[in-house]
C-alpha positions as a printed Julia matrix, in Angstrom:
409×3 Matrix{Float64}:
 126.24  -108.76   3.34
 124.59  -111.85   1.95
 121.03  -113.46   2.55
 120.34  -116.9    2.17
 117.17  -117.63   0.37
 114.22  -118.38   3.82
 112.78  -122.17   3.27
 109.53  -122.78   5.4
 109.98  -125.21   8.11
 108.42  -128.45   6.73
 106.93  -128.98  10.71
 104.84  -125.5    9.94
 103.54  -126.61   6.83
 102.71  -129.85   8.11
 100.45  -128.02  11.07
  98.73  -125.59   8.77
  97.68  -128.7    6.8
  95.94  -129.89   9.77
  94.01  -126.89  11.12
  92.66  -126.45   7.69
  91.37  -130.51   7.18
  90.04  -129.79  10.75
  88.62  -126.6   10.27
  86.64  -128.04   7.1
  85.52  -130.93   9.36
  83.8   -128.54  11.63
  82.5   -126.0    9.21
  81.23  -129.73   7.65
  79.43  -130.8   10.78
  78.12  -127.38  11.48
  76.21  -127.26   8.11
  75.0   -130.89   8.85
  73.44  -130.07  12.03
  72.18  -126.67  11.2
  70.53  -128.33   8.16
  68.93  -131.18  10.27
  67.71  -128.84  12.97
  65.56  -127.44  10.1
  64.5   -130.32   9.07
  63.15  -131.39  12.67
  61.31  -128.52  13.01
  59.04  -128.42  10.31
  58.12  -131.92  11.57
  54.67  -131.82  13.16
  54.48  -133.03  16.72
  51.54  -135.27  17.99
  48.6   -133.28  18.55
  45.28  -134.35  20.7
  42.09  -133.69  19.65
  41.34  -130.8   22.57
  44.79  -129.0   21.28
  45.49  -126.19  18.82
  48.3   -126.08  17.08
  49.71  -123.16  14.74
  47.63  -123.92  11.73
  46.42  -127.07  12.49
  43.15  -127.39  14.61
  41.18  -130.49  15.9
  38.35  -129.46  12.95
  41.02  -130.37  10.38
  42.2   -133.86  12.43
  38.3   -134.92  12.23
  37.91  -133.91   8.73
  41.05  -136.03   7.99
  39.53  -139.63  10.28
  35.9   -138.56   7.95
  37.91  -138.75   4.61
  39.9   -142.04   5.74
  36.36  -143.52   7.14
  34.59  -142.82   3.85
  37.48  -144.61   1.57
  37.61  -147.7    3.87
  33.28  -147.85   4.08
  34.02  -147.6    0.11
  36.47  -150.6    0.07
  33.96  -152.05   2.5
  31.0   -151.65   0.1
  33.25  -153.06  -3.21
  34.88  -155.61  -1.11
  33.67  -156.35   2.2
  35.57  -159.92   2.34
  38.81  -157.47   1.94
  37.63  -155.12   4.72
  37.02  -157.91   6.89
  40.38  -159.43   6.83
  41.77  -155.98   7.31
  40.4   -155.29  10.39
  40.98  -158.68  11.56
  44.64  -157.39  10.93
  44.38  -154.24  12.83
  42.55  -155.92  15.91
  45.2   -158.44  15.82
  48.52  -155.59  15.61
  46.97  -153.44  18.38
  46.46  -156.51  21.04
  42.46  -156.41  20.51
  40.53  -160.14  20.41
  40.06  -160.99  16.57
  37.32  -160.6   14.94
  35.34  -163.7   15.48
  31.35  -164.92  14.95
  29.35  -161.99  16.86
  30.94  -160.74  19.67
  33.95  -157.95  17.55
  32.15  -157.64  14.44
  28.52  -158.28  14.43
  25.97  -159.03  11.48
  21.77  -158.58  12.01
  19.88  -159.15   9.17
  16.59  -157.17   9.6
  13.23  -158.19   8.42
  13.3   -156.09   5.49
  16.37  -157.47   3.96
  18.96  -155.14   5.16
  22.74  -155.67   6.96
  23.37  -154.28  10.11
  26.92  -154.39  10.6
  29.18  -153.33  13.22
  33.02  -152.92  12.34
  35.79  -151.89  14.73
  38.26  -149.73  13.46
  41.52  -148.99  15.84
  42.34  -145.74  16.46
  44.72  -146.71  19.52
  45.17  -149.55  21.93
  42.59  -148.34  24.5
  40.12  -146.66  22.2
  38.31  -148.44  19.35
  36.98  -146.22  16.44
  33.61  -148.11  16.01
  31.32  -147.33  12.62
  28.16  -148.26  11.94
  27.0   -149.06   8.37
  23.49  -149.51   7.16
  23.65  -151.64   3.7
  20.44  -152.95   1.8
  20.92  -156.56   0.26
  18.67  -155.83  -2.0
  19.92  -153.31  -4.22
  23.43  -153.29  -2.45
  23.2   -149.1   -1.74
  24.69  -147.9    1.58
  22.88  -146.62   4.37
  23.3   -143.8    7.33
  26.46  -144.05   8.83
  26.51  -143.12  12.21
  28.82  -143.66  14.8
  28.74  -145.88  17.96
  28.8   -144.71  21.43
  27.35  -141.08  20.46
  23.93  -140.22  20.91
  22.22  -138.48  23.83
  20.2   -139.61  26.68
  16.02  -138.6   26.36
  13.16  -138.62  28.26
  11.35  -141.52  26.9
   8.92  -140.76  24.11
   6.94  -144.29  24.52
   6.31  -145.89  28.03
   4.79  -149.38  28.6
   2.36  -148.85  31.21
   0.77  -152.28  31.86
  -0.08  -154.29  32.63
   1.26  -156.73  35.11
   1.12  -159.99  33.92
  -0.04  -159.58  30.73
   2.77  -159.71  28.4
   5.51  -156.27  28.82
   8.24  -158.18  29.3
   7.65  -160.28  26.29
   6.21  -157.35  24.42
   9.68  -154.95  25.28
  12.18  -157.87  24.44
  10.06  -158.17  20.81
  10.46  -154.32  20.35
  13.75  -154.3   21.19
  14.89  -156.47  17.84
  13.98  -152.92  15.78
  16.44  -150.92  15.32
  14.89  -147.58  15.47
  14.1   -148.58  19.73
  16.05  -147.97  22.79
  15.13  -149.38  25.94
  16.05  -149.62  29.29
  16.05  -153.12  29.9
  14.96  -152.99  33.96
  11.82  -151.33  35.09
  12.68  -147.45  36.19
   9.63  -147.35  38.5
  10.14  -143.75  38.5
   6.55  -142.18  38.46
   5.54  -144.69  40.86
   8.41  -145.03  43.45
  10.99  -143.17  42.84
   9.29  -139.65  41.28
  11.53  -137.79  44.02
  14.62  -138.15  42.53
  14.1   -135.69  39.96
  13.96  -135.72  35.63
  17.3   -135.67  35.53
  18.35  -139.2   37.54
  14.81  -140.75  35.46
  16.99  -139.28  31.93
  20.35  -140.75  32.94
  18.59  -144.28  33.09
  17.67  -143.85  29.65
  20.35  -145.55  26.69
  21.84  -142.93  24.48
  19.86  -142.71  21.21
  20.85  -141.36  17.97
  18.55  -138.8   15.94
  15.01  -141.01  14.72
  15.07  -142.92  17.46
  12.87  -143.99  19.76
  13.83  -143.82  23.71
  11.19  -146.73  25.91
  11.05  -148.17  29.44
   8.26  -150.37  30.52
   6.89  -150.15  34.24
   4.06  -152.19  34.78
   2.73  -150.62  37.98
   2.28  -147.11  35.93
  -1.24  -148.4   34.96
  -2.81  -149.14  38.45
  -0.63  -145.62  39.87
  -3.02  -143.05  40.31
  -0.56  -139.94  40.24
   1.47  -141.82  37.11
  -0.57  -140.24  34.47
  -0.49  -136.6   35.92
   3.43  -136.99  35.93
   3.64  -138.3   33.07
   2.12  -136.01  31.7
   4.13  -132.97  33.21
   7.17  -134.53  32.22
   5.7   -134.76  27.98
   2.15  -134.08  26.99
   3.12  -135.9   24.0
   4.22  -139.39  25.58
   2.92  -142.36  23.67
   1.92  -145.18  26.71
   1.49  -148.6   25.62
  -1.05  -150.9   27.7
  -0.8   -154.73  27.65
  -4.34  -156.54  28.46
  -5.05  -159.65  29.02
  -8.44  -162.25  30.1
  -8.85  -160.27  33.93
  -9.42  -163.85  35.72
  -6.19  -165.57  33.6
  -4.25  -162.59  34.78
  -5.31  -163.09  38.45
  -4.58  -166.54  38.59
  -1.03  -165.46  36.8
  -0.34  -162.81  39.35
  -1.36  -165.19  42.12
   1.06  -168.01  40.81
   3.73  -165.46  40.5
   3.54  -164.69  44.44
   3.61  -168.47  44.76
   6.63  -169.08  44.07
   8.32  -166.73  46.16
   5.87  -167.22  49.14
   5.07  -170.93  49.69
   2.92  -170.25  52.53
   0.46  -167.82  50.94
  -3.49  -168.27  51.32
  -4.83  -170.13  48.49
  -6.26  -168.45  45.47
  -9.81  -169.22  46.4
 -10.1   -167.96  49.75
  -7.8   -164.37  48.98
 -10.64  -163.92  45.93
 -13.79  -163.66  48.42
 -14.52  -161.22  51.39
 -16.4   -163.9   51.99
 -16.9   -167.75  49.96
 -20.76  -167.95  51.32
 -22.15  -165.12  50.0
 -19.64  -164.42  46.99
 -18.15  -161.49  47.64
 -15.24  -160.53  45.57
 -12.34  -158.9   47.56
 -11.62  -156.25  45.5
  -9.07  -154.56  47.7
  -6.96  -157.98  46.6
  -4.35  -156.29  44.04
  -4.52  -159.62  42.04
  -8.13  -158.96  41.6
  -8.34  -155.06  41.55
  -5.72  -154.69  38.59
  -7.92  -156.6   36.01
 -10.51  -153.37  36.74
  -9.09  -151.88  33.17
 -12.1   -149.6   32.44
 -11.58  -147.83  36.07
  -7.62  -147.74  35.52
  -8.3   -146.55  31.95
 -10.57  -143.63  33.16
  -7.87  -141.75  34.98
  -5.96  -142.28  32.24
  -8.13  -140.19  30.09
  -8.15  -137.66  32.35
  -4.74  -136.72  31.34
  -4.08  -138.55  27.85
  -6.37  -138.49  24.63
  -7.42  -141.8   23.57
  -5.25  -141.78  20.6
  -1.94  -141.56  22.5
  -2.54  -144.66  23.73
  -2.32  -148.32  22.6
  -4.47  -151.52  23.62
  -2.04  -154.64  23.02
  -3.44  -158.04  23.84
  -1.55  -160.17  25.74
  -3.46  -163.36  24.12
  -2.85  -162.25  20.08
   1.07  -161.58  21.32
   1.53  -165.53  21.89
  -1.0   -166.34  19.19
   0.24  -163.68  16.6
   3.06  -162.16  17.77
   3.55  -160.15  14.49
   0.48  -159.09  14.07
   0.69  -157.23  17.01
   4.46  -155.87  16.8
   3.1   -154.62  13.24
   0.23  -152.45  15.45
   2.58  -151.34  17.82
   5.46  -150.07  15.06
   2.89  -148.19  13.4
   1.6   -146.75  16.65
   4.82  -145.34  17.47
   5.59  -144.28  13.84
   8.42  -146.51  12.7
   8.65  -148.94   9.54
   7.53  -152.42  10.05
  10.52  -154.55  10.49
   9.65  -156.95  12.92
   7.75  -159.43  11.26
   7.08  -163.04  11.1
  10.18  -164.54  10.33
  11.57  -163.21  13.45
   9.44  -165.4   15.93
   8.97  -169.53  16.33
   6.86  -171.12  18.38
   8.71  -173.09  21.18
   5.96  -175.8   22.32
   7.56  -176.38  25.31
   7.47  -172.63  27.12
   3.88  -172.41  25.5
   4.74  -169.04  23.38
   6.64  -167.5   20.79
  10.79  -166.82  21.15
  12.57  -164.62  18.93
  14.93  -166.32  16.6
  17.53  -163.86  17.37
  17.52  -161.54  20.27
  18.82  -158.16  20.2
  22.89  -158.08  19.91
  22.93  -162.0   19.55
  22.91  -164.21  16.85
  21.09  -166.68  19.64
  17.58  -167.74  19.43
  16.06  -166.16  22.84
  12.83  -167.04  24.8
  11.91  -165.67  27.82
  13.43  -166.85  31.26
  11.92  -169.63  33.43
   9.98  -166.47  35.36
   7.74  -166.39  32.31
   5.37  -169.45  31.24
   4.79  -170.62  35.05
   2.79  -173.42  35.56
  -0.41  -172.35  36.78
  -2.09  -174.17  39.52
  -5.84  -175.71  39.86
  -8.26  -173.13  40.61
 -11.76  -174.57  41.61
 -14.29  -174.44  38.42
 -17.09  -172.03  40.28
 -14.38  -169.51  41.59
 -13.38  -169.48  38.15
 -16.99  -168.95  37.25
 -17.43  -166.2   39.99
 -14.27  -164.1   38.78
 -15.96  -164.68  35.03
 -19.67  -162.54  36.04
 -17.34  -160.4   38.29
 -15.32  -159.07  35.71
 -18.09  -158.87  32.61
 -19.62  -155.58  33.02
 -15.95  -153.96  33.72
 -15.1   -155.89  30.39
 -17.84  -154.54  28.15
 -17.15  -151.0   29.34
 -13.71  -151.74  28.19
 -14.52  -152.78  25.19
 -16.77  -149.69  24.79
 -13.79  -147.38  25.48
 -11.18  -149.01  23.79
 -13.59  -149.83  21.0
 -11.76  -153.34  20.66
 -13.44  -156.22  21.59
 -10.5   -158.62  23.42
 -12.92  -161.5   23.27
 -12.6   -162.78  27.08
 -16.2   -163.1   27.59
 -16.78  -165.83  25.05
């Protein structure tokens, strides 16, 4: 029997060819995809700063943001037109206001020659990363850097105490310009009015501060409060208080013009200042009058405070020498001297100094249209009266204080 050599079917060959191209096409893609699921997952995903991730913790992230701070405060330092436009840049990509004048990046050049600057650096659309940099003109060496918005609120170290009328709110605004002080801008009246709310609402009133500086409020009624300095004193033995003075019978009339203009109808000076006009009695019980008593105010002071913890400002050398007496009151409280006289002009119309730029402004600032009243005419010999009223409780101040204010002359 004969066989006939077998020839493959050219359809089979033709299907083999297939399932192998297609097999190689999958083997192909399954190497692709195995290799780029690899790849993904060595990819680290976003992490927040409260997270912890395998071996990478929010320690490293803020050792990372230090490094990158310190190389742009460097490119800063060498370039700071460079820096400038960069973060002009940045504010501009992330939908922030450019940088423009004072408000976004801000410039105060302190009385002893050195840049305070404020630069915002983005870290995301609704949270700027804001730095701080101290850098002396003079020699051109960098400062502390410190960031803004940390800090922690204190009990106030310093307090203004008084008095009304005499000069605080001038005397706060001028202190305010260092920056080594922290102040609460309205008056806490805690030890006099609101001492039942506790330490801890008085401490949340307070501005954060940063480490070396100084946390102040000024509250004018503390001097004339009887139970002030005992609280005061509970709360920090070691509480520096600050006391305006000023001429006793200009501070009445001051006081009395203040009332004035919120109640038209008021008694006039002259007859409020006498028990009785015919014999010359002095009302004392008047507040107007009974506040310019400093040596009896001052006595229950000392009761609780030693006389070196407290400071004697006049209210008449803070128009005429406003530096002068900023320089007494820096050194009181321990800080360097860098309010000085080219911060202040005279403004001839207000009748006292104005700062020639206010804290976080590149403004000049006076006081409001409160301050610098008009006073009205108070008879000569009620004048007089107030004058031999007041001069034994002056010389005992003086005596105390051992300053003589000069009001008596």
């Amino acid at each position: 029997m004969a066989f006939s050599p077998v020839v493959a079917d050219p359809l089979s060959r033709s299907i083999f060819k297939k399932f192998a191209v297609m097999l190689c096409s999958l083997l192909t893609t399954l190497y692709f995809l195995h290799s780029l699921t690899d790849r993904c997952s060595t990819m680290p995903s976003p992490v927040r700063a409260s997270d912890q991730v395998a071996g990478l913790f929010a320690s490293d992230l803020q050792d990372l943001r230090s490094v990158r701070r310190k190389r742009l405060l460097q490119k800063w330092i060498s370039k700071p037109g460079a820096i400038y436009q960069q973060a002009d840049r940045q504010a501009t990509r992330y939908g922030g206001a450019r940088f423009a004048g004072s408000e976004s990046l801000r410039e105060d050049h302190g009385g002893d020659g050195a840049l305070r600057v404020e630069l915002s650096l983005p870290g995301s659309v609704s949270n700027l990363d804001m730095l701080t940099r101290d850098v002396d003109m003079r020699t051109g060496s960098p400062g502390k850097l410190s960031p803004l918005g940390e800090g922690t609120k204190k009990l106030p170290q310093a307090i203004i105490i008084g008095v009304k009328k005499g000069g605080t709110r001038a005397l706060l605004e001028f202190l305010r310009v260092h920056p080594d002080i922290r102040a609460v801008g309205a008056e806490p009246h805690f030890f006099d009015r609101n001492y039942d709310n506790g330490l801890e609402w008085y401490r949340d009133l307070m501005p954060k501060t940063l480490e070396g500086q100084i946390t102040m409020e000024k509250t004018p009624s503390y001097f004339v409060t009887r139970e002030a300095p005992a609280r005061i004193s509970a709360m920090s033995r070691d509480t520096k208080v600050i006391v305006v003075v000023r001429d006793p019978v200009t501070r009445a009339i001051s006081d009395y013009t203040q009332t004035l203009s919120k109640k038209p109808d008021i008694p006039s000076f002259e007859s409020l200042t006498f028990k009785n006009r015919t014999t010359g009695l002095i009302d004392t019980s008047w507040s107007a009058i009974q506040i310019g008593i400093y040596a009896k105010h001052l006595d229950n002071w000392l009761q609780y405070f030693p006389m070196e913890q407290i400071l004697f400002v006049s209210g008449e050398r803070l128009i005429s020498d406003p530096a002068g007496e900023l320089g007494r009151v820096q050194d009181f409280l321990g800080l360097k001297r860098i309010i000085t006289d080219k911060h202040f002009y005279f403004n001839q119309t207000k009748g006292f100094p104005c700062l020639k730029k206010a804290e976080g402004s590149s403004k000049p600032h006076c006081l409001g249209k409160t301050k610098g009243r008009v006073h009205p005419n108070i008879d000569p010999e009620v004048v007089q009266r107030l004058r031999d009223f007041y001069r034994p409780f002056n010389m005992k101040f003086y005596q105390m204080t051992g300053r003589i204010f000069g009001w008596d002359d």
